[in-house]
Coordinates of C-alpha atoms and ligand atoms in Angstrom, one line a residue:
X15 CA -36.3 121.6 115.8
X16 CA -33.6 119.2 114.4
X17 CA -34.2 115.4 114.7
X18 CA -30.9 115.2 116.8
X19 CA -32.3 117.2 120.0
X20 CA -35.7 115.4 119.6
X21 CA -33.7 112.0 119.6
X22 CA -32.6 112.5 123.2
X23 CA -32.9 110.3 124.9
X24 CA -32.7 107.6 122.0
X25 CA -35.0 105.5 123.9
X26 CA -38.1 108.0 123.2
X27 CA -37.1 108.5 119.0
X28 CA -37.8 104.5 118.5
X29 CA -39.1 104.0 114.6
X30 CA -42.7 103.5 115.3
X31 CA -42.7 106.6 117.6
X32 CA -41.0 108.2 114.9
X33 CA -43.6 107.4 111.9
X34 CA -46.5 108.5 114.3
X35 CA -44.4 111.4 114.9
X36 CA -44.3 112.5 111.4
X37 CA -48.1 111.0 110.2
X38 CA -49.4 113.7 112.8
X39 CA -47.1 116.2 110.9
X40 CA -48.3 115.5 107.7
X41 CA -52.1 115.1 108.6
X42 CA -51.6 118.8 110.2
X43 CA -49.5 120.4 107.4
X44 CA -52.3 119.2 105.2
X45 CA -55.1 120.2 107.2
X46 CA -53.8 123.9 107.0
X47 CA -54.6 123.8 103.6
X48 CA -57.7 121.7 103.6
X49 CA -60.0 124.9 103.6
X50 CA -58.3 126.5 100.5
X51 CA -58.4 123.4 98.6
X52 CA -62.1 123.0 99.3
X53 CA -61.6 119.4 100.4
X54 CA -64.6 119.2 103.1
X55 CA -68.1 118.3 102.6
X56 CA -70.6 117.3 105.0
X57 CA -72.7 114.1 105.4
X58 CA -76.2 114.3 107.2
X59 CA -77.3 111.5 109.6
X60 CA -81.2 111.0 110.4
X61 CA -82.5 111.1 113.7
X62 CA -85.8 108.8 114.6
X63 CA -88.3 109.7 116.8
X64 CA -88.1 105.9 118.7
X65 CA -92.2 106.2 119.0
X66 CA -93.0 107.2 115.4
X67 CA -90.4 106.3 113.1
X68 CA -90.2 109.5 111.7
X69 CA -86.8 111.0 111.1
X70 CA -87.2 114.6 113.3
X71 CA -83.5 116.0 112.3
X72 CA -80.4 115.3 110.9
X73 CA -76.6 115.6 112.5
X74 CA -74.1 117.4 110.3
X75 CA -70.6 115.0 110.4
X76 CA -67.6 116.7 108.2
X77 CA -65.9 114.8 106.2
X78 CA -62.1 115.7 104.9
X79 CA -61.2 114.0 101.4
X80 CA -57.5 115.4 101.5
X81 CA -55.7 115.4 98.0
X82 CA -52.5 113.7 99.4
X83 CA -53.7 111.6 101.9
X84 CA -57.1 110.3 100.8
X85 CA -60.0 110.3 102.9
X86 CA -59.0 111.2 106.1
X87 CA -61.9 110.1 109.7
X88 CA -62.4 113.1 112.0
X89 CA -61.7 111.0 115.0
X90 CA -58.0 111.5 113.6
X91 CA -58.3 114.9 112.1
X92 CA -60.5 117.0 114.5
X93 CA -58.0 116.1 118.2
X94 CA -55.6 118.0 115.4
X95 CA -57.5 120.7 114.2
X96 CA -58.5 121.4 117.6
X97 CA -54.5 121.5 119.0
X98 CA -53.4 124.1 116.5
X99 CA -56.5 126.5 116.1
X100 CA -57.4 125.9 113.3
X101 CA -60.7 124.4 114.3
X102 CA -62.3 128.0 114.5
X103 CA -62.1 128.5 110.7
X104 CA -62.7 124.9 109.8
X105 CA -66.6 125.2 112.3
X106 CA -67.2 128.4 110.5
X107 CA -66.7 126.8 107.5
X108 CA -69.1 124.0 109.4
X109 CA -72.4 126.3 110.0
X110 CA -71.6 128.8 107.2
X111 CA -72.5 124.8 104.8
X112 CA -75.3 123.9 107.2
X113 CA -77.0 127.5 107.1
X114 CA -76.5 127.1 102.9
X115 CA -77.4 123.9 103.1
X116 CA -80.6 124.7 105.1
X117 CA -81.5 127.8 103.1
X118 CA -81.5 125.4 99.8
X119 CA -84.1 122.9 101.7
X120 CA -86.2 125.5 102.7
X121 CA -86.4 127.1 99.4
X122 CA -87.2 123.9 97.9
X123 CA -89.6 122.7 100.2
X124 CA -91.0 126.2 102.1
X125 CA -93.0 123.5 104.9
X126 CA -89.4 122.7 105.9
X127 CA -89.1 121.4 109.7
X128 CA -85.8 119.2 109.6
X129 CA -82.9 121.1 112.2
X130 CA -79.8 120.0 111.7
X131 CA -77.5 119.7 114.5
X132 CA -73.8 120.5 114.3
X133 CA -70.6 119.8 116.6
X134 CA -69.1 122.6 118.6
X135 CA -65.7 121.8 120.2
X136 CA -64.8 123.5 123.7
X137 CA -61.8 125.7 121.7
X138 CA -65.3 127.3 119.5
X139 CA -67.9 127.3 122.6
X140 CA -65.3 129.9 124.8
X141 CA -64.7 132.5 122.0
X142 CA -66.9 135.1 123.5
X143 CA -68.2 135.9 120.4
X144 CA -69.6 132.4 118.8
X145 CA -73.4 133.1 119.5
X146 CA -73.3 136.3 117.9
X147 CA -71.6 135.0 114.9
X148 CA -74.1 132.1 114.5
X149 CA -77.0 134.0 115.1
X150 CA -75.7 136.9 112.1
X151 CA -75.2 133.7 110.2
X152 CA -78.6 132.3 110.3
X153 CA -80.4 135.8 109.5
X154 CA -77.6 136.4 106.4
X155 CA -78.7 133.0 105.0
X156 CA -82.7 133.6 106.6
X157 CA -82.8 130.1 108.2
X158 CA -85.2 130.4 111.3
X159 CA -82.8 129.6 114.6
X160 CA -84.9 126.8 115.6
X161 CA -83.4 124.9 112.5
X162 CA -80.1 125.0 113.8
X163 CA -78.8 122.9 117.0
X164 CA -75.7 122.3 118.6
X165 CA -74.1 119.2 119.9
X166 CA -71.4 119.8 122.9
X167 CA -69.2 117.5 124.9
X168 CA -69.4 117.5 128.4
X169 CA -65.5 118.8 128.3
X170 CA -67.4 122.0 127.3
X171 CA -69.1 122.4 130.3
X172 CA -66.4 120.9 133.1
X173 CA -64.5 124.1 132.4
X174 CA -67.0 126.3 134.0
X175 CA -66.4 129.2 131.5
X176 CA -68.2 132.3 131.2
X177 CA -67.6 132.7 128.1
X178 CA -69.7 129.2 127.6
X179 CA -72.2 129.7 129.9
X180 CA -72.8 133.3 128.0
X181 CA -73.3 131.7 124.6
X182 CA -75.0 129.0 125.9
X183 CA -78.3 130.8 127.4
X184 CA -77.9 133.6 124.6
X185 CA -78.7 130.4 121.9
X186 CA -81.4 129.3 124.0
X187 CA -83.2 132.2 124.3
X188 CA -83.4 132.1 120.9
X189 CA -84.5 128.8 120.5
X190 CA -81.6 127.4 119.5
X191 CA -81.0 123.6 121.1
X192 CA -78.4 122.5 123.0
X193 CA -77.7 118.5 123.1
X194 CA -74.8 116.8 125.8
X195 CA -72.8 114.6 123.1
X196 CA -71.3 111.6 124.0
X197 CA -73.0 111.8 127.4
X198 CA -71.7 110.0 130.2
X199 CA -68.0 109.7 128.8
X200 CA -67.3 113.1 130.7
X201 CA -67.5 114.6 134.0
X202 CA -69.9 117.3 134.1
X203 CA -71.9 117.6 137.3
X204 CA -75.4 117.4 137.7
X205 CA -75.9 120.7 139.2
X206 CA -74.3 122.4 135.9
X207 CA -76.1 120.4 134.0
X208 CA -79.0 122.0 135.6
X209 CA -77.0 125.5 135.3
X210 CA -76.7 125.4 131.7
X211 CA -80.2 125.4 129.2
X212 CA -79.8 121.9 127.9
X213 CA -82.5 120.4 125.5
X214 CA -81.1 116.6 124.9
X215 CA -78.5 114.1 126.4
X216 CA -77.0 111.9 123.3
X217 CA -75.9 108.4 125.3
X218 CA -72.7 108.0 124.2
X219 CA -72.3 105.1 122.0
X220 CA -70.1 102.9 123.6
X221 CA -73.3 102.0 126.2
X222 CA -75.3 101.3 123.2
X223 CA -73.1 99.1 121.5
X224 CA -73.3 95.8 124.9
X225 CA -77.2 96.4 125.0
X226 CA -78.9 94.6 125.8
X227 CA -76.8 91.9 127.1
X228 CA -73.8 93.9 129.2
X229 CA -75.3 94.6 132.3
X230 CA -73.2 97.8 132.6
X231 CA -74.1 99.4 129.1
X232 CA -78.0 98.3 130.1
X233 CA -77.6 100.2 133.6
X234 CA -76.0 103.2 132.4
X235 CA -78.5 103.5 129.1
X236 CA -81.2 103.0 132.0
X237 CA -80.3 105.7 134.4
X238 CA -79.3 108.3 131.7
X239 CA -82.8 107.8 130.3
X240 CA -84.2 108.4 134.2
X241 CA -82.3 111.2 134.9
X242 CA -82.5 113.0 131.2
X243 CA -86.6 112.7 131.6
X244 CA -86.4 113.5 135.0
X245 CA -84.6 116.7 133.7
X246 CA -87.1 117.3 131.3
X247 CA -84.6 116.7 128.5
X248 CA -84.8 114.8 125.8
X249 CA -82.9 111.0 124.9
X250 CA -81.0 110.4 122.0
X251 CA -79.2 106.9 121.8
X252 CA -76.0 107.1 119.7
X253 CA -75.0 104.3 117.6
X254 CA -78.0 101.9 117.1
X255 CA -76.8 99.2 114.8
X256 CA -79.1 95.9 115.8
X257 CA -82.6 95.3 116.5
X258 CA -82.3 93.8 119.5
X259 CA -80.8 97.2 120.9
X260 CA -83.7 99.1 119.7
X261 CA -86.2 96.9 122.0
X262 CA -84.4 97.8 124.4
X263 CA -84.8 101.1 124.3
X264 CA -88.1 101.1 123.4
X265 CA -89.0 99.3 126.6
X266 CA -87.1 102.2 128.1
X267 CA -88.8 104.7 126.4
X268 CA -85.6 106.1 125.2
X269 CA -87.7 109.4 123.0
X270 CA -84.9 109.8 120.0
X271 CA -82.2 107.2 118.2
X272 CA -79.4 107.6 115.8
X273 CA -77.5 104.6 114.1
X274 CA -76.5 102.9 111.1
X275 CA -79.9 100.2 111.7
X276 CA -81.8 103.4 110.4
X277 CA -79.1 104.9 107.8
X278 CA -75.8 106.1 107.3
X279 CA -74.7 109.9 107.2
X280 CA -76.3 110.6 103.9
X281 CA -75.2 112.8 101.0
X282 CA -77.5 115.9 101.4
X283 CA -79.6 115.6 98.3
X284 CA -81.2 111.6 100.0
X285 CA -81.9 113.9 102.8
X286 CA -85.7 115.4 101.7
X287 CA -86.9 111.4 100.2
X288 CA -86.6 110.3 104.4
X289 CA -88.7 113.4 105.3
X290 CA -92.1 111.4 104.4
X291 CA -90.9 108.1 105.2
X292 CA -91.4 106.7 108.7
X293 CA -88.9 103.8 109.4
X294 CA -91.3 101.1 110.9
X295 CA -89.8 100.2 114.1
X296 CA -91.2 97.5 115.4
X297 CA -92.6 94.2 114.3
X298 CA -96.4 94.4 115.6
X299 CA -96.3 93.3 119.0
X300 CA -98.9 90.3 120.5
X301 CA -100.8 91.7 123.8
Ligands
C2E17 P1 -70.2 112.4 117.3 O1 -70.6 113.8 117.2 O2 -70.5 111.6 118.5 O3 -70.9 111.7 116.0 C1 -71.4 110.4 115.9 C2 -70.4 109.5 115.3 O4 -70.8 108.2 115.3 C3 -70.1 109.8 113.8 O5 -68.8 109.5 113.5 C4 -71.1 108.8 113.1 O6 -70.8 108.6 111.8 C5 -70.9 107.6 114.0 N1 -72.1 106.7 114.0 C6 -73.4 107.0 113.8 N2 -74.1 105.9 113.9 C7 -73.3 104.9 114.1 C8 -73.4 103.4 114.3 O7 -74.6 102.9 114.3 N3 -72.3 102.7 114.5 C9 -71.1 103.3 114.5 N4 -70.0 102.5 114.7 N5 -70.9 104.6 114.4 C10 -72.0 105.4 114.2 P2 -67.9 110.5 112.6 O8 -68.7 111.1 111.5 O9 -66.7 109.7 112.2 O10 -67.5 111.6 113.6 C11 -66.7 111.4 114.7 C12 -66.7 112.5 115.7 O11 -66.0 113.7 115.1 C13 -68.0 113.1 116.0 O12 -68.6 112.3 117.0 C14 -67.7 114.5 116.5 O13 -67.2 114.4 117.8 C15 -66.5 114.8 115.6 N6 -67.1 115.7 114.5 C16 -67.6 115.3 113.3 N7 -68.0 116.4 112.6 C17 -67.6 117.5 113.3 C18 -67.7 118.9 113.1 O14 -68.2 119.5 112.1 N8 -67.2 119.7 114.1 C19 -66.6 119.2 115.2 N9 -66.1 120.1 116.2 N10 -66.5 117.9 115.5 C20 -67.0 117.0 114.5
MG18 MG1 -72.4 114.7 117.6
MG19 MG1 -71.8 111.5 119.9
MG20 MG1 -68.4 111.0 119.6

């Protein structure tokens, strides 16, 4: 396509348009290379049990260091990956890491009983074949399946996909966990949530970050926390950064966190120090 019939009308080819325009270009001609050049890795991010302390799994976050662009975040580069495709190679390359990953762990330490928990996006979850793949995966590398989650949006679920609904009870039968990310940023119903074998809800962030003074962030983190137990699901707040959120969610009995207030995504090798450690989450309480 020539920049003359894209210029038309002129109004919609201004210059900052323009320079988006072409940054999206170049972040996607890149990204087609990305998995030749071996420029991923992945960081690994505790998650706390909120009544002991202890860290009870870890979420795998990928991380793209192009060689012409620098360090690129996967809130820009994953929307891309997932327009053009290539998002199917780029997860395989995802849980073929984790299962290596894993396998290395369990070798070292043979009482290994961290899972790790990776991202699926919708394009991966309705390729009939994705459970089957993962589950050959996990034998290949011998990495028992309960060692391996999967985090899903609730845009996985709205489309009410066979496909989806397929892989989804084929992983759980196999005790593979299914978590809702971002939970309560979508649209899924409560009766599919029901439908589908869901372990955990993750509450989204962005209700985290007000508590506990924005009344709306407290009510949402509130009912999500009802509902998820009254589910029998499990709780995991996104995004803890401050203490003061933490009580909060204590008093809640929120059952899981995640946030930089316990750590960072972590290199792999700091993973296997935090096994023995229990964060101590509280200051001792009068009464
Ligand atoms: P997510 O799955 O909701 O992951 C949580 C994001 O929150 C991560 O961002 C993490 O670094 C960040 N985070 C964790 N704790 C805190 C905190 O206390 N404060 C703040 N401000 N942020 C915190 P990250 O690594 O940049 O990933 C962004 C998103 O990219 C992920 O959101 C996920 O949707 C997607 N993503 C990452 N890795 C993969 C992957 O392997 N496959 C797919 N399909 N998506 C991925
Ligand atoms: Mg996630
Ligand atoms: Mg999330
Ligand atoms: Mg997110």
């Amino acid at each position: 396509v020539s920049p003359e019939s894209l210029a038309e009308p002129v109004h919609y080819f201004d210059a900052a348009h323009s320079d988006a325009f072409s940054e999206i270009l170049k972040i996607e001609s890149c990204l087609k290379r990305a998995l030749a050049r071996d420029e991923f890795y992945l960081l690994y991010q505790p998650i706390l049990s909120l009544t002991t302390g202890q860290m009870t799994g870890v979420e795998a976050l990928l991380r793209w260091r192009c060689s012409e662009l620098g360090q690129v975040s996967p809130d820009r580069f994953i929307p891309l990956a997932e327009q053009s495709g290539l998002i199917l190679p780029i997860g395989r390359w995802v849980r073929e890491e984790v299962c290596r990953q894993l396998q290395a762990w369990c070798s070292e330490q043979p009482e290994w009983d961290i899972p790790v928990a990776v991202n699926v996006s919708p394009a991966e979850l309705v390729q009939p074949t994705f459970s089957e793949e993962l589950l050959n995966r996990l034998a290949l590398a011998q990495v028992p399946e309960k060692l391996l989650r999967i985090e899903i949006t609730e845009h996985s679920l709205v489309r009410d996909n066979e496909a989806v609904e397929q892989n989804l009870v084929r992983l759980k039968a196999r005790s593979i966990d299914i978590n809702i990310d971002d939970f309560g940023t979508g649209y899924s119903s409560l009766s599919y949530l029901r439908r589908v074998p869901v372990s955990s809800l993750k509450i989204d962030r962005s209700f985290i970050d007000g508590l506990p003074t924005s009344e709306d962030g407290a009510t949402i983190t509130r009912t999500i926390i009802e509902m998820a137990k009254a589910l029998g699901m499990e709780q995991v707040a996104e995004g803890i950064e401050k203490k003061e959120q933490l009580t909060f969610l204590h008093g809640h009995h929120c059952t899981y966190g995640q946030g930089y207030l316990f750590s960072r995504p972590l290199p792999p090798d700091q993973i296997p120090a935090l096994r023995s450690h229990p964060m101590v989450l509280q200051e001792s309480q009068n009464g």
